[in-house]
Tab-separated table of C-alpha atoms in Angstrom:
chain	number	residue	atom	x	y	z
D	1	MET	CA	-27.686	-15.723	25.177
D	2	HIS	CA	-26.731	-18.146	27.586
D	3	ILE	CA	-29.042	-20.045	29.614
D	4	LYS	CA	-28.157	-17.902	33.371
D	5	THR	CA	-28.281	-15.411	32.018
D	6	MET	CA	-31.918	-15.785	30.651
D	7	GLU	CA	-32.606	-17.546	34.216
D	8	GLY	CA	-31.191	-14.589	36.043
D	9	LEU	CA	-33.052	-12.612	34.379
D	10	VAL	CA	-36.517	-13.893	34.533
D	11	GLY	CA	-35.467	-14.634	37.926
D	12	ALA	CA	-34.421	-11.261	39.185
D	13	ARG	CA	-38.317	-10.362	37.292
D	14	THR	CA	-40.090	-12.252	38.210
D	15	ASN	CA	-39.202	-12.069	42.142
D	16	MET	CA	-38.667	-8.024	41.833
D	17	ASN	CA	-42.520	-8.141	40.244
D	18	LEU	CA	-43.209	-10.705	43.773
D	19	VAL	CA	-41.697	-7.867	46.393
D	20	ASN	CA	-44.660	-5.499	45.495
D	21	THR	CA	-47.419	-8.243	46.845
D	22	PRO	CA	-46.114	-8.160	50.323
D	23	MET	CA	-45.294	-4.139	49.946
D	24	ARG	CA	-49.265	-3.397	49.618
D	25	VAL	CA	-49.730	-5.796	52.600
D	26	TYR	CA	-47.112	-3.833	54.804
D	27	ARG	CA	-49.165	-0.457	53.467
D	28	ASP	CA	-52.601	-1.735	54.492
D	29	ALA	CA	-51.694	-3.236	57.883
D	30	GLU	CA	-49.671	0.253	58.819
D	31	ARG	CA	-52.743	1.940	58.498
D	32	ARG	CA	-54.478	-0.325	60.309
D	33	GLY	CA	-51.509	-0.414	62.495
D	34	ASP	CA	-51.825	-4.128	62.566
D	35	LEU	CA	-47.715	-5.333	64.444
D	36	ALA	CA	-47.269	-8.911	63.393
D	37	VAL	CA	-49.027	-7.772	59.421
D	38	MET	CA	-46.561	-5.573	59.441
D	39	GLU	CA	-43.260	-8.031	60.310
D	40	ARG	CA	-45.151	-10.672	58.498
D	41	ALA	CA	-45.423	-8.338	55.210
D	42	LEU	CA	-41.670	-6.911	55.662
D	43	GLY	CA	-39.977	-10.844	55.720
D	44	TYR	CA	-41.651	-11.868	52.641
D	45	ALA	CA	-40.814	-8.499	50.729
D	46	GLY	CA	-36.827	-9.074	52.273
D	47	GLU	CA	-37.232	-12.979	50.895
D	48	PHE	CA	-37.939	-11.851	47.681
D	49	ALA	CA	-35.785	-9.455	47.322
D	50	SER	CA	-32.987	-11.572	48.563
D	51	LYS	CA	-33.871	-14.100	46.036
D	52	ALA	CA	-33.869	-11.069	43.303
D	53	VAL	CA	-30.499	-10.469	44.438
D	54	GLU	CA	-29.161	-14.080	43.662
D	55	TYR	CA	-30.588	-13.995	40.605
D	56	GLN	CA	-28.921	-11.011	38.740
D	57	ALA	CA	-25.434	-13.273	40.311
D	58	THR	CA	-26.419	-15.922	38.244
D	59	ALA	CA	-26.832	-13.015	35.711
D	60	GLU	CA	-24.212	-11.452	35.103
D	61	GLU	CA	-22.409	-14.559	35.637
D	62	GLY	CA	-24.088	-15.743	32.050
D	63	MET	CA	-23.644	-12.680	30.696
D	64	GLU	CA	-19.457	-13.275	31.324
D	65	LYS	CA	-19.919	-16.383	30.000
D	66	ASP	CA	-21.722	-15.102	27.116
D	67	ALA	CA	-18.574	-12.470	26.667
D	68	GLU	CA	-16.042	-15.221	26.691
D	69	ALA	CA	-18.206	-17.581	24.183
D	70	ALA	CA	-17.953	-14.363	21.696
D	71	ARG	CA	-14.453	-13.210	22.351
D	72	GLU	CA	-14.025	-17.143	21.479
D	73	GLU	CA	-16.084	-17.177	18.298
D	74	GLN	CA	-14.245	-13.290	17.169
D	75	GLU	CA	-10.702	-14.609	17.762
D	76	LYS	CA	-11.665	-17.732	15.361
D	77	MET	CA	-13.383	-15.210	12.838
D	78	ARG	CA	-10.399	-13.415	12.752
D	79	GLU	CA	-7.965	-16.269	12.952
D	80	GLU	CA	-9.948	-17.911	10.076
D	81	ALA	CA	-10.113	-14.598	7.639
D	82	ILE	CA	-6.559	-13.748	8.489
D	83	GLN	CA	-6.029	-17.841	7.105
D	84	ALA	CA	-8.304	-17.191	3.931
D	85	HIS	CA	-5.915	-14.251	3.377
D	86	GLN	CA	-2.422	-15.654	3.129
D	87	GLU	CA	-4.323	-18.404	1.241
D	88	GLU	CA	-5.541	-16.197	-0.968
D	89	GLN	CA	-2.317	-14.156	-0.761
D	90	ALA	CA	-0.187	-17.136	-1.897
D	91	ARG	CA	-2.747	-17.820	-4.730
D	92	LEU	CA	-2.337	-14.743	-6.304
D	93	GLU	CA	1.272	-14.733	-5.600
D	94	ALA	CA	1.743	-18.492	-7.719
D	95	GLN	CA	-0.185	-16.552	-10.072
D	96	THR	CA	1.422	-13.552	-10.265
D	97	ASN	CA	4.989	-15.899	-10.656
D	98	LYS	CA	3.289	-17.679	-12.913
D	99	ALA	CA	2.309	-14.797	-15.178
D	100	HIS	CA	5.846	-13.096	-14.968
D	101	GLU	CA	7.382	-16.828	-16.234
D	102	GLU	CA	5.339	-17.129	-18.892
D	103	LYS	CA	6.743	-13.799	-19.700
D	104	LYS	CA	9.849	-13.699	-19.396
D	105	ALA	CA	9.964	-17.276	-21.368
D	106	GLU	CA	7.720	-15.217	-23.985
D	107	ASP	CA	10.544	-12.524	-23.859
D	108	THR	CA	13.528	-14.834	-23.922
D	109	GLN	CA	11.519	-17.213	-27.380
D	110	ASN	CA	10.951	-13.556	-28.896
D	111	ALA	CA	15.166	-12.248	-28.508
D	112	GLU	CA	15.769	-15.682	-29.828
D	113	ASP	CA	13.270	-15.490	-32.887
D	114	THR	CA	14.598	-11.655	-33.866
D	115	ASN	CA	18.277	-12.056	-33.200
D	116	PRO	CA	20.038	-13.586	-35.948
D	117	ALA	CA	23.523	-14.338	-34.249
D	118	ALA	CA	21.317	-16.486	-32.129
D	119	THR	CA	19.563	-18.379	-34.667
D	120	GLN	CA	22.263	-18.189	-37.133
D	121	ASN	CA	26.202	-18.099	-36.560
D	122	ILE	CA	27.440	-15.183	-38.317
D	123	ALA	CA	30.501	-13.619	-37.676
D	124	ALA	CA	31.019	-9.524	-38.243
D	125	PRO	CA	33.025	-9.007	-41.254
D	126	GLN	CA	36.873	-8.314	-41.141
D	127	ASN	CA	36.777	-5.399	-43.469
D	128	THR	CA	35.069	-2.987	-41.520
D	129	THR	CA	35.468	-0.302	-44.646
D	130	ALA	CA	33.502	-2.191	-47.272
D	131	THR	CA	30.121	-1.289	-47.393
D	132	ALA	CA	27.360	-4.194	-45.992
D	133	ASN	CA	24.228	-4.880	-48.502
D	134	VAL	CA	21.579	-6.433	-45.992
D	135	GLN	CA	18.951	-8.567	-48.089
D	136	ALA	CA	16.641	-10.509	-46.221
D	137	SER	CA	17.444	-13.786	-45.268
D	138	PRO	CA	15.377	-17.013	-47.202
D	139	THR	CA	14.075	-18.527	-44.441
D	140	SER	CA	12.538	-16.278	-42.864
D	141	PRO	CA	11.981	-13.012	-44.146
D	142	MET	CA	12.267	-11.027	-41.248
D	143	ILE	CA	15.944	-11.443	-40.418
D	144	LEU	CA	18.621	-9.402	-41.422
D	145	THR	CA	22.032	-11.415	-42.896
D	146	PRO	CA	25.185	-8.936	-44.091
D	147	ARG	CA	26.990	-9.120	-47.028
D	148	THR	CA	29.371	-7.335	-49.182
D	149	LEU	CA	28.550	-5.243	-51.899
D	150	PRO	CA	31.327	-4.558	-54.670
D	151	ALA	CA	32.573	-1.764	-55.164
D	152	PRO	CA	30.325	1.711	-56.193
D	153	THR	CA	30.580	2.673	-59.341
D	154	ALA	CA	29.960	5.733	-61.404
D	155	ASN	CA	27.139	4.133	-63.494
D	156	THR	CA	25.635	3.180	-59.946
D	157	ALA	CA	25.970	6.759	-58.794
D	158	ALA	CA	23.716	7.933	-61.354
D	159	LYS	CA	21.294	5.319	-61.243
D	160	THR	CA	20.587	6.583	-57.549
D	161	THR	CA	18.055	9.419	-57.373
D	162	PHE	CA	17.321	11.316	-54.129
D	163	TYR	CA	13.981	13.376	-53.148
D	164	GLY	CA	14.075	16.341	-51.419
D	165	ASN	CA	11.567	17.539	-48.845
D	166	THR	CA	9.304	19.528	-51.129
D	167	GLY	CA	9.253	15.762	-52.960
D	168	LYS	CA	11.435	16.938	-56.196
D	169	ALA	CA	14.312	14.864	-57.684
D	170	ALA	CA	17.494	16.356	-55.806
D	171	PRO	CA	20.987	15.095	-57.703
D	172	ALA	CA	22.406	12.411	-55.152
D	173	MET	CA	25.260	13.046	-53.309
D	174	PRO	CA	28.953	10.905	-53.620
D	175	LEU	CA	29.095	8.100	-52.012
D	176	ALA	CA	30.819	8.547	-48.724
D	177	PRO	CA	32.732	5.428	-46.357
D	178	TYR	CA	30.712	6.761	-43.475
D	179	ILE	CA	26.854	8.444	-43.114
D	180	SER	CA	25.185	10.618	-41.070
D	181	VAL	CA	21.943	10.569	-39.424
D	182	ARG	CA	20.969	13.076	-37.121
D	183	LEU	CA	17.709	12.711	-34.864
């Protein structure tokens, strides 16, 4: 609370309480019919009342200054909150960007690890009618490399056993250049 506000409120209250004494004297003098005492009592009451009005004006000035100081404090707090929010947003954005870059680098590394063409220079076979045998690479068992297979013989087809959905062995189907898979 501003000093002028306190001074004005205390001064106005004190002077309004002091007005009661001359007014009591005025009423007593009025009952007795003493005009000189009545005039003097009203003079004192008027002085105290005018001082109370002056103190009221002082209190209003102090309240205006209090309101201005409160507005400035609120504006300062608002600016600090905005600044803190912007810093937090920047920190979160930097953290998110770092996470995205790490994820992107990890994805790139994973793609290079799982892509056999990236780790070895492998050319696609020129003969598309030849059957390809896919075997595990000696360096990494998960990376598959194509190799050409010798032409199937009747002996190979006889050794192949297929099992149906009942779990019983079914006769081998003849080898065809194309395999159809339906999902």
